[in-house]
mmCIF file of C-alpha atoms in Angstrom:
data_model
loop_
_atom_site.group_PDB
_atom_site.id
_atom_site.type_symbol
_atom_site.label_atom_id
_atom_site.label_comp_id
_atom_site.label_asym_id
_atom_site.label_seq_id
_atom_site.Cartn_x
_atom_site.Cartn_y
_atom_site.Cartn_z
ATOM 1 C CA MET M 1428 7.340 51.109 -113.864
ATOM 2 C CA LYS M 1429 5.106 47.816 -113.473
ATOM 3 C CA ASP M 1430 6.362 44.922 -111.517
ATOM 4 C CA LEU M 1431 8.327 42.111 -113.806
ATOM 5 C CA VAL M 1432 6.443 38.935 -113.663
ATOM 6 C CA SER M 1433 8.644 35.812 -114.319
ATOM 7 C CA VAL M 1434 6.796 32.897 -116.130
ATOM 8 C CA ILE M 1435 8.683 29.395 -115.756
ATOM 9 C CA MET M 1436 7.970 26.367 -117.915
ATOM 10 C CA SER M 1437 9.669 23.107 -118.562
ATOM 11 C CA THR M 1438 8.838 20.997 -121.638
ATOM 12 C CA TYR M 1439 10.247 17.538 -122.626
ATOM 13 C CA ASP M 1440 7.963 15.602 -125.328
ATOM 14 C CA GLU M 1441 4.732 17.429 -125.751
ATOM 15 C CA ASP M 1442 3.337 18.059 -129.251
ATOM 16 C CA VAL M 1443 5.089 21.030 -131.112
ATOM 17 C CA LYS M 1444 1.738 22.438 -131.874
ATOM 18 C CA LEU M 1445 0.421 22.310 -128.492
ATOM 19 C CA VAL M 1446 3.747 23.826 -126.806
ATOM 20 C CA ALA M 1447 3.233 26.785 -129.589
ATOM 21 C CA GLU M 1448 -0.340 27.326 -128.369
ATOM 22 C CA SER M 1449 1.093 27.506 -124.860
ATOM 23 C CA ILE M 1450 3.925 29.930 -125.507
ATOM 24 C CA ASP M 1451 1.780 32.232 -127.442
ATOM 25 C CA SER M 1452 -1.099 32.219 -124.695
ATOM 26 C CA ILE M 1453 1.596 33.850 -122.417
ATOM 27 C CA LEU M 1454 3.201 36.161 -124.944
ATOM 28 C CA ASN M 1455 -0.433 37.421 -125.758
ATOM 29 C CA GLN M 1456 -1.227 38.315 -122.156
ATOM 30 C CA THR M 1457 -2.811 41.648 -121.248
ATOM 31 C CA TYR M 1458 -0.051 42.054 -118.664
ATOM 32 C CA THR M 1459 2.988 42.582 -120.792
ATOM 33 C CA ASN M 1460 5.879 43.155 -118.373
ATOM 34 C CA LEU M 1461 6.899 39.578 -118.221
ATOM 35 C CA GLU M 1462 9.885 37.398 -118.798
ATOM 36 C CA PHE M 1463 9.083 33.788 -120.015
ATOM 37 C CA ILE M 1464 12.121 31.256 -119.104
ATOM 38 C CA ILE M 1465 11.471 27.907 -120.824
ATOM 39 C CA VAL M 1466 13.543 24.985 -120.177
ATOM 40 C CA LEU M 1467 13.869 22.134 -122.804
ATOM 41 C CA ASP M 1468 14.603 19.123 -120.734
ATOM 42 C CA ASN M 1469 15.068 16.606 -123.815
ATOM 43 C CA PRO M 1470 18.139 17.371 -125.749
ATOM 44 C CA ASN M 1471 17.328 14.879 -128.353
ATOM 45 C CA ASN M 1472 14.014 16.471 -129.346
ATOM 46 C CA ILE M 1473 14.890 18.561 -132.301
ATOM 47 C CA SER M 1474 11.640 19.459 -133.215
ATOM 48 C CA LEU M 1475 10.743 21.400 -129.866
ATOM 49 C CA ARG M 1476 14.321 22.875 -130.060
ATOM 50 C CA ASN M 1477 13.552 24.271 -133.565
ATOM 51 C CA LEU M 1478 10.230 25.532 -132.540
ATOM 52 C CA LEU M 1479 11.837 27.506 -129.428
ATOM 53 C CA ILE M 1480 14.719 29.128 -131.216
ATOM 54 C CA SER M 1481 12.015 30.559 -133.752
ATOM 55 C CA TYR M 1482 10.748 33.050 -131.214
ATOM 56 C CA THR M 1483 12.211 36.202 -131.329
ATOM 57 C CA ASP M 1484 10.151 38.142 -128.702
ATOM 58 C CA PRO M 1485 12.971 39.395 -126.350
ATOM 59 C CA ARG M 1486 11.051 38.444 -123.278
ATOM 60 C CA ILE M 1487 11.777 34.511 -123.701
ATOM 61 C CA LYS M 1488 14.783 33.088 -122.260
ATOM 62 C CA LEU M 1489 15.720 29.658 -123.350
ATOM 63 C CA LEU M 1490 17.524 27.096 -121.183
ATOM 64 C CA PHE M 1491 18.635 23.862 -122.790
ATOM 65 C CA ASN M 1492 19.436 20.961 -120.344
ATOM 66 C CA GLU M 1493 22.617 18.717 -121.526
ATOM 67 C CA LYS M 1494 20.597 15.544 -120.490
ATOM 68 C CA ASN M 1495 17.069 15.008 -119.225
ATOM 69 C CA ILE M 1496 16.921 15.884 -115.549
ATOM 70 C CA GLY M 1497 13.327 15.993 -114.768
ATOM 71 C CA LEU M 1498 10.648 18.342 -114.035
ATOM 72 C CA VAL M 1499 11.541 19.378 -110.407
ATOM 73 C CA LYS M 1500 15.307 19.928 -111.355
ATOM 74 C CA SER M 1501 14.278 21.757 -114.505
ATOM 75 C CA LEU M 1502 11.695 24.062 -112.706
ATOM 76 C CA ASN M 1503 14.555 24.713 -110.099
ATOM 77 C CA TYR M 1504 17.123 25.617 -112.823
ATOM 78 C CA ALA M 1505 14.306 27.962 -114.165
ATOM 79 C CA LEU M 1506 14.045 29.735 -110.759
ATOM 80 C CA GLY M 1507 17.462 30.361 -110.520
ATOM 81 C CA HIS M 1508 17.229 32.582 -113.700
ATOM 82 C CA CYS M 1509 14.010 34.519 -112.664
ATOM 83 C CA LYS M 1510 14.667 38.327 -111.985
ATOM 84 C CA GLY M 1511 10.640 38.999 -111.669
ATOM 85 C CA THR M 1512 8.925 40.257 -108.420
ATOM 86 C CA TYR M 1513 6.210 37.641 -108.667
ATOM 87 C CA ILE M 1514 6.556 34.023 -110.364
ATOM 88 C CA ALA M 1515 4.018 32.338 -112.347
ATOM 89 C CA ARG M 1516 3.994 28.602 -113.404
ATOM 90 C CA MET M 1517 2.879 27.343 -116.694
ATOM 91 C CA ASP M 1518 2.917 23.788 -118.316
ATOM 92 C CA ALA M 1519 3.739 23.114 -121.978
ATOM 93 C CA ASP M 1520 0.523 21.761 -123.251
ATOM 94 C CA ASP M 1521 -1.885 24.088 -121.317
ATOM 95 C CA ILE M 1522 -3.410 27.272 -122.488
ATOM 96 C CA SER M 1523 -3.587 30.506 -120.024
ATOM 97 C CA LYS M 1524 -6.365 32.784 -120.799
ATOM 98 C CA LYS M 1525 -5.119 36.172 -121.942
ATOM 99 C CA GLU M 1526 -5.937 38.042 -118.711
ATOM 100 C CA ARG M 1527 -4.802 35.607 -116.215
ATOM 101 C CA LEU M 1528 -1.624 37.316 -114.951
ATOM 102 C CA GLU M 1529 -3.471 40.466 -114.713
ATOM 103 C CA ILE M 1530 -6.164 39.058 -112.804
ATOM 104 C CA GLN M 1531 -3.963 36.956 -110.340
ATOM 105 C CA LYS M 1532 -1.425 39.965 -109.622
ATOM 106 C CA LYS M 1533 -4.367 42.484 -108.788
ATOM 107 C CA TYR M 1534 -5.993 39.892 -106.532
ATOM 108 C CA LEU M 1535 -2.889 38.981 -104.674
ATOM 109 C CA GLU M 1536 -1.954 42.737 -104.022
ATOM 110 C CA GLU M 1537 -5.505 43.678 -103.175
ATOM 111 C CA ASN M 1538 -5.991 40.963 -100.972
ATOM 112 C CA ASN M 1539 -2.502 41.404 -99.187
ATOM 113 C CA ILE M 1540 -1.751 37.720 -99.729
ATOM 114 C CA ASP M 1541 1.610 35.974 -100.861
ATOM 115 C CA PHE M 1542 0.490 33.184 -103.141
ATOM 116 C CA VAL M 1543 -2.560 32.565 -105.253
ATOM 117 C CA PHE M 1544 -4.243 29.975 -107.465
ATOM 118 C CA THR M 1545 -7.392 29.616 -109.537
ATOM 119 C CA ASP M 1546 -9.656 27.249 -110.995
ATOM 120 C CA VAL M 1547 -9.122 25.674 -114.515
ATOM 121 C CA ALA M 1548 -11.169 24.676 -117.602
ATOM 122 C CA TYR M 1549 -10.276 20.974 -118.796
ATOM 123 C CA ILE M 1550 -9.721 20.228 -122.273
ATOM 124 C CA ASP M 1551 -8.803 17.102 -124.314
ATOM 125 C CA GLU M 1552 -5.913 16.646 -126.431
ATOM 126 C CA THR M 1553 -7.755 18.239 -129.430
ATOM 127 C CA GLY M 1554 -8.783 21.406 -127.368
ATOM 128 C CA ASN M 1555 -12.432 20.452 -126.867
ATOM 129 C CA LYS M 1556 -13.700 21.588 -123.407
ATOM 130 C CA LEU M 1557 -14.565 18.700 -121.019
ATOM 131 C CA PHE M 1558 -15.731 20.372 -117.870
ATOM 132 C CA GLU M 1559 -14.925 23.204 -115.475
ATOM 133 C CA SER M 1560 -13.342 23.055 -112.060
ATOM 134 C CA ARG M 1561 -15.036 26.164 -110.806
ATOM 135 C CA ASN M 1562 -16.122 25.620 -107.221
ATOM 136 C CA ARG M 1563 -15.797 28.890 -105.167
ATOM 137 C CA ALA M 1564 -12.872 31.238 -103.884
ATOM 138 C CA LEU M 1565 -11.200 30.346 -100.795
ATOM 139 C CA ASN M 1566 -9.755 32.797 -98.246
ATOM 140 C CA PRO M 1567 -6.335 32.187 -96.473
ATOM 141 C CA ILE M 1568 -8.002 30.114 -93.745
ATOM 142 C CA GLN M 1569 -10.031 28.220 -96.134
ATOM 143 C CA VAL M 1570 -7.149 27.251 -98.224
ATOM 144 C CA LYS M 1571 -5.188 26.107 -95.313
ATOM 145 C CA LYS M 1572 -7.947 24.018 -93.735
ATOM 146 C CA ALA M 1573 -8.178 22.162 -97.477
ATOM 147 C CA LEU M 1574 -4.544 21.674 -98.097
ATOM 148 C CA GLU M 1575 -4.064 19.981 -94.744
ATOM 149 C CA LYS M 1576 -6.295 17.462 -96.149
ATOM 150 C CA ILE M 1577 -5.960 17.079 -99.934
ATOM 151 C CA ASN M 1578 -4.337 18.900 -102.774
ATOM 152 C CA VAL M 1579 -6.760 21.676 -103.795
ATOM 153 C CA SER M 1580 -4.407 23.887 -105.872
ATOM 154 C CA ASN M 1581 -3.801 23.641 -109.616
ATOM 155 C CA HIS M 1582 -0.150 23.981 -110.343
ATOM 156 C CA PRO M 1583 -0.038 25.614 -113.580
ATOM 157 C CA THR M 1584 -2.083 28.406 -112.318
ATOM 158 C CA TRP M 1585 0.309 29.490 -109.479
ATOM 159 C CA PHE M 1586 1.164 32.995 -109.037
ATOM 160 C CA LEU M 1587 3.131 34.104 -106.042
ATOM 161 C CA LYS M 1588 5.911 36.173 -104.733
ATOM 162 C CA ARG M 1589 9.412 35.538 -105.592
ATOM 163 C CA GLU M 1590 10.483 35.479 -102.135
ATOM 164 C CA ILE M 1591 8.627 32.396 -101.251
ATOM 165 C CA TYR M 1592 10.472 30.133 -103.829
ATOM 166 C CA ASP M 1593 13.693 31.981 -102.554
ATOM 167 C CA SER M 1594 12.766 31.139 -98.929
ATOM 168 C CA LEU M 1595 11.992 27.565 -99.668
ATOM 169 C CA HIS M 1596 14.801 27.195 -101.880
ATOM 170 C CA GLY M 1597 12.422 25.892 -104.812
ATOM 171 C CA TYR M 1598 11.048 22.286 -105.277
ATOM 172 C CA ARG M 1599 11.967 19.200 -103.572
ATOM 173 C CA ASP M 1600 12.098 16.145 -105.622
ATOM 174 C CA ILE M 1601 8.844 14.457 -104.379
ATOM 175 C CA ASN M 1602 7.559 11.848 -107.157
ATOM 176 C CA TYR M 1603 4.361 13.458 -108.635
ATOM 177 C CA CYS M 1604 3.638 15.745 -105.707
ATOM 178 C CA GLU M 1605 6.327 18.394 -105.434
ATOM 179 C CA ASP M 1606 3.615 21.067 -105.908
ATOM 180 C CA TYR M 1607 1.577 19.729 -102.941
ATOM 181 C CA ASP M 1608 4.867 19.548 -101.023
ATOM 182 C CA PHE M 1609 5.636 23.237 -101.820
ATOM 183 C CA SER M 1610 2.293 24.279 -100.859
ATOM 184 C CA LEU M 1611 2.343 22.821 -97.451
ATOM 185 C CA ARG M 1612 6.062 23.876 -96.787
ATOM 186 C CA ALA M 1613 4.782 27.369 -97.838
ATOM 187 C CA LEU M 1614 2.006 27.179 -95.349
ATOM 188 C CA ASN M 1615 4.401 25.873 -92.786
ATOM 189 C CA SER M 1616 6.635 28.921 -93.027
ATOM 190 C CA GLY M 1617 3.718 31.439 -92.579
ATOM 191 C CA PHE M 1618 3.123 32.481 -96.021
ATOM 192 C CA ILE M 1619 -0.719 33.574 -96.955
ATOM 193 C CA ILE M 1620 -2.346 31.516 -99.891
ATOM 194 C CA GLY M 1621 -5.672 32.558 -101.474
ATOM 195 C CA LYS M 1622 -7.655 31.056 -104.202
ATOM 196 C CA ILE M 1623 -9.579 32.933 -107.003
ATOM 197 C CA ASN M 1624 -13.049 31.609 -107.865
ATOM 198 C CA LYS M 1625 -12.335 31.947 -111.852
ATOM 199 C CA SER M 1626 -10.805 29.874 -114.503
ATOM 200 C CA THR M 1627 -7.666 31.375 -115.717
ATOM 201 C CA LEU M 1628 -6.382 28.494 -117.579
ATOM 202 C CA LEU M 1629 -7.123 25.636 -119.890
ATOM 203 C CA TYR M 1630 -5.743 22.295 -118.583
ATOM 204 C CA ARG M 1631 -5.151 19.700 -121.070
ATOM 205 C CA ILE M 1632 -5.824 16.216 -120.020
ATOM 206 C CA ARG M 1633 -3.339 13.823 -122.058
ATOM 207 C CA LYS M 1634 -4.218 10.028 -122.325
ATOM 208 C CA ASP M 1635 -0.412 9.345 -121.609
ATOM 209 C CA SER M 1636 -0.238 11.810 -118.630
ATOM 210 C CA ILE M 1637 2.183 11.279 -115.725
ATOM 211 C CA SER M 1638 -0.469 11.375 -112.912
ATOM 212 C CA ARG M 1639 -2.446 8.611 -114.626
ATOM 213 C CA SER M 1640 0.486 6.380 -115.345
ATOM 214 C CA ASN M 1641 1.500 6.795 -111.613
ATOM 215 C CA ALA M 1642 -1.676 7.697 -109.997
ATOM 216 C CA LEU M 1643 -1.226 5.448 -106.932
ATOM 217 C CA ASN M 1644 2.335 6.674 -105.898
ATOM 218 C CA GLN M 1645 0.984 10.184 -106.409
ATOM 219 C CA PHE M 1646 -1.824 9.631 -104.163
ATOM 220 C CA LEU M 1647 0.189 7.836 -101.273
ATOM 221 C CA ASN M 1648 2.729 10.551 -101.505
ATOM 222 C CA MET M 1649 0.159 13.203 -101.260
ATOM 223 C CA ARG M 1650 -1.530 11.128 -98.063
ATOM 224 C CA GLY M 1651 1.992 10.880 -96.555
ATOM 225 C CA LEU M 1652 2.785 14.593 -97.014
ATOM 226 C CA SER M 1653 -0.599 15.588 -95.515
ATOM 227 C CA ARG M 1654 0.174 13.306 -92.522
ATOM 228 C CA LEU M 1655 3.698 14.798 -91.988
ATOM 229 C CA TYR M 1656 2.464 18.367 -92.024
ATOM 230 C CA ARG M 1657 -0.145 17.615 -89.429
ATOM 231 C CA GLN M 1658 2.501 15.977 -87.266
ATOM 232 C CA GLY M 1659 4.869 18.995 -87.942
ATOM 233 C CA LYS M 1660 7.541 16.927 -89.817
ATOM 234 C CA ILE M 1661 7.002 18.417 -93.168
ATOM 235 C CA GLU M 1662 10.665 19.679 -93.109
ATOM 236 C CA ASN M 1663 12.114 16.639 -91.653
ATOM 237 C CA SER M 1664 14.156 15.115 -94.610
ATOM 238 C CA ASN M 1665 14.447 11.558 -93.193
ATOM 239 C CA ASP M 1666 10.476 11.276 -92.485
ATOM 240 C CA VAL M 1667 9.709 12.608 -95.886
ATOM 241 C CA GLU M 1668 12.197 10.324 -97.554
ATOM 242 C CA ASN M 1669 10.923 7.179 -95.595
ATOM 243 C CA MET M 1670 7.420 8.273 -97.110
ATOM 244 C CA LYS M 1671 8.659 8.128 -100.548
ATOM 245 C CA LEU M 1672 10.040 4.785 -100.333
ATOM 246 C CA LEU M 1673 6.861 3.225 -98.796
ATOM 247 C CA SER M 1674 4.951 4.780 -101.368
ATOM 248 C CA LYS M 1675 7.241 3.379 -104.159
ATOM 249 C CA LYS M 1676 7.117 0.130 -102.640
ATOM 250 C CA ILE M 1677 3.427 -0.117 -102.568
ATOM 251 C CA SER M 1678 2.837 1.337 -106.107
ATOM 252 C CA THR M 1679 3.457 -1.873 -108.206
ATOM 253 C CA ASN M 1680 2.014 -2.036 -111.518
ATOM 254 C CA ARG M 1681 -0.600 -4.372 -110.303
ATOM 255 C CA GLU M 1682 -1.722 -2.099 -107.418
ATOM 256 C CA ASN M 1683 -1.468 1.122 -109.906
ATOM 257 C CA ASN M 1684 -3.709 -0.707 -112.534
ATOM 258 C CA LYS M 1685 -6.168 -1.535 -109.897
ATOM 259 C CA PHE M 1686 -6.077 2.013 -108.501
ATOM 260 C CA ASN M 1687 -6.741 3.338 -112.037
ATOM 261 C CA MET M 1688 -9.735 0.912 -112.740
ATOM 262 C CA ALA M 1689 -11.383 2.070 -109.412
ATOM 263 C CA SER M 1690 -10.954 5.679 -110.334
ATOM 264 C CA TYR M 1691 -12.572 4.745 -113.797
ATOM 265 C CA HIS M 1692 -15.718 2.948 -112.048
ATOM 266 C CA PHE M 1693 -16.046 5.891 -109.574
ATOM 267 C CA ASN M 1694 -16.018 8.532 -112.259
ATOM 268 C CA GLN M 1695 -18.201 6.375 -114.459
ATOM 269 C CA GLY M 1696 -20.621 6.238 -111.523
ATOM 270 C CA THR M 1697 -20.671 9.679 -110.377
ATOM 271 C CA GLU M 1698 -21.583 10.565 -114.389
ATOM 272 C CA MET M 1699 -24.384 8.102 -114.169
ATOM 273 C CA VAL M 1700 -25.985 9.463 -110.946
ATOM 274 C CA LYS M 1701 -25.468 12.983 -112.332
ATOM 275 C CA LYS M 1702 -27.548 11.720 -115.585
ATOM 276 C CA GLY M 1703 -30.465 10.303 -113.444
ATOM 277 C CA SER M 1704 -29.355 6.644 -113.365
ATOM 278 C CA LYS M 1705 -28.984 6.423 -109.793
ATOM 279 C CA ILE M 1706 -29.057 2.745 -109.338
ATOM 280 C CA LYS M 1707 -26.514 1.778 -112.202
ATOM 281 C CA GLY M 1708 -24.520 4.713 -110.880
ATOM 282 C CA CYS M 1709 -24.382 3.552 -107.125
ATOM 283 C CA VAL M 1710 -23.320 -0.153 -108.497
ATOM 284 C CA SER M 1711 -20.720 1.465 -110.239
ATOM 285 C CA LEU M 1712 -19.475 3.581 -107.172
ATOM 286 C CA LEU M 1713 -19.663 0.472 -104.912
ATOM 287 C CA LYS M 1714 -17.667 -1.446 -107.438
ATOM 288 C CA SER M 1715 -14.768 1.054 -107.316
ATOM 289 C CA LEU M 1716 -14.485 0.398 -103.629
ATOM 290 C CA PHE M 1717 -13.917 -3.478 -103.973
ATOM 291 C CA ILE M 1718 -11.197 -3.224 -106.641
ATOM 292 C CA SER M 1719 -8.423 -1.379 -104.825
ATOM 293 C CA LYS M 1720 -7.984 -0.962 -101.019
ATOM 294 C CA TYR M 1721 -6.374 2.218 -101.626
ATOM 295 C CA TYR M 1722 -9.005 3.664 -103.677
ATOM 296 C CA ILE M 1723 -11.101 3.331 -100.376
ATOM 297 C CA LEU M 1724 -8.683 5.569 -98.633
ATOM 298 C CA LYS M 1725 -9.115 8.027 -101.643
ATOM 299 C CA PHE M 1726 -12.778 7.942 -101.068
ATOM 300 C CA TYR M 1727 -12.481 8.463 -97.379
ATOM 301 C CA ASP M 1728 -10.106 11.431 -98.024
ATOM 302 C CA LEU M 1729 -12.721 13.012 -100.471
ATOM 303 C CA TYR M 1730 -15.585 12.415 -98.087
ATOM 304 C CA ARG M 1731 -13.859 13.986 -95.402
ATOM 305 C CA TYR M 1732 -13.031 17.174 -97.298
ATOM 306 C CA LYS M 1733 -16.509 17.585 -98.643
ATOM 307 C CA ASN M 1734 -17.834 17.310 -95.307
ATOM 308 C CA ALA M 1735 -15.124 19.663 -93.513
ATOM 309 C CA LYS M 1736 -16.560 23.010 -92.470
ATOM 310 C CA ILE M 1737 -14.305 24.919 -95.015
#
């Protein structure tokens, strides 16, 4: 019998139509021996509840939180109900390509690794394709070198052995960086991670996404986790908590808005340069560095990653 794959997802306030597309993309996978554990983290969202209970596929297991407990606790709750040999992540407004699970399972087993992620194709709220993140495949040594610097893994594309979640006791509550924290702890425990150079998921960018509204806090937490990992302190709970407190203190609304504005000018400048408007593009790029001192750090991290021999 084929190995059982557990797919976990938490939903809160996403559009019902988008959630339905997300669920259908898992139910229609070419790899069919799966269980789909879905957590509703908003007991007051009647529309989502009605959608979830309308599904009759026996592979779906529904979990209804009595109150909103957040993404991390909801995912850990789902993990406690998994029976699969492998576990895959899924977000409630993304779409998995139909061969996703089959491709990832085959790659993981043929390359004798523990954990794999892939590229994604970005789409907007109406499903229009924006761009693709395809870069190249990364072997375990290259993934390790990359993750030591920045978070290169796409969380909704994760496919890994259940024993990793069991060994690390699931996710820790690190604001907007629970995935990066988990990846670093997996590396720290000796698990082997690889990346497939193929898009297996359509990643939806929402205007009201959490990562944008808390971009600076997310960046500072990511940078802090990277530092703690390199110092061998990633499992030290006191150091992690101190890092979180400092990031939160710095991430005022004013500083976060400046960080987002800098990001806007940086992305705008990059697109101008690509389209041939080099002078205007360079002006916009330079402007981004004068708006937020923390964006200078992000630019430095990107430069260091791009120029690393990975």
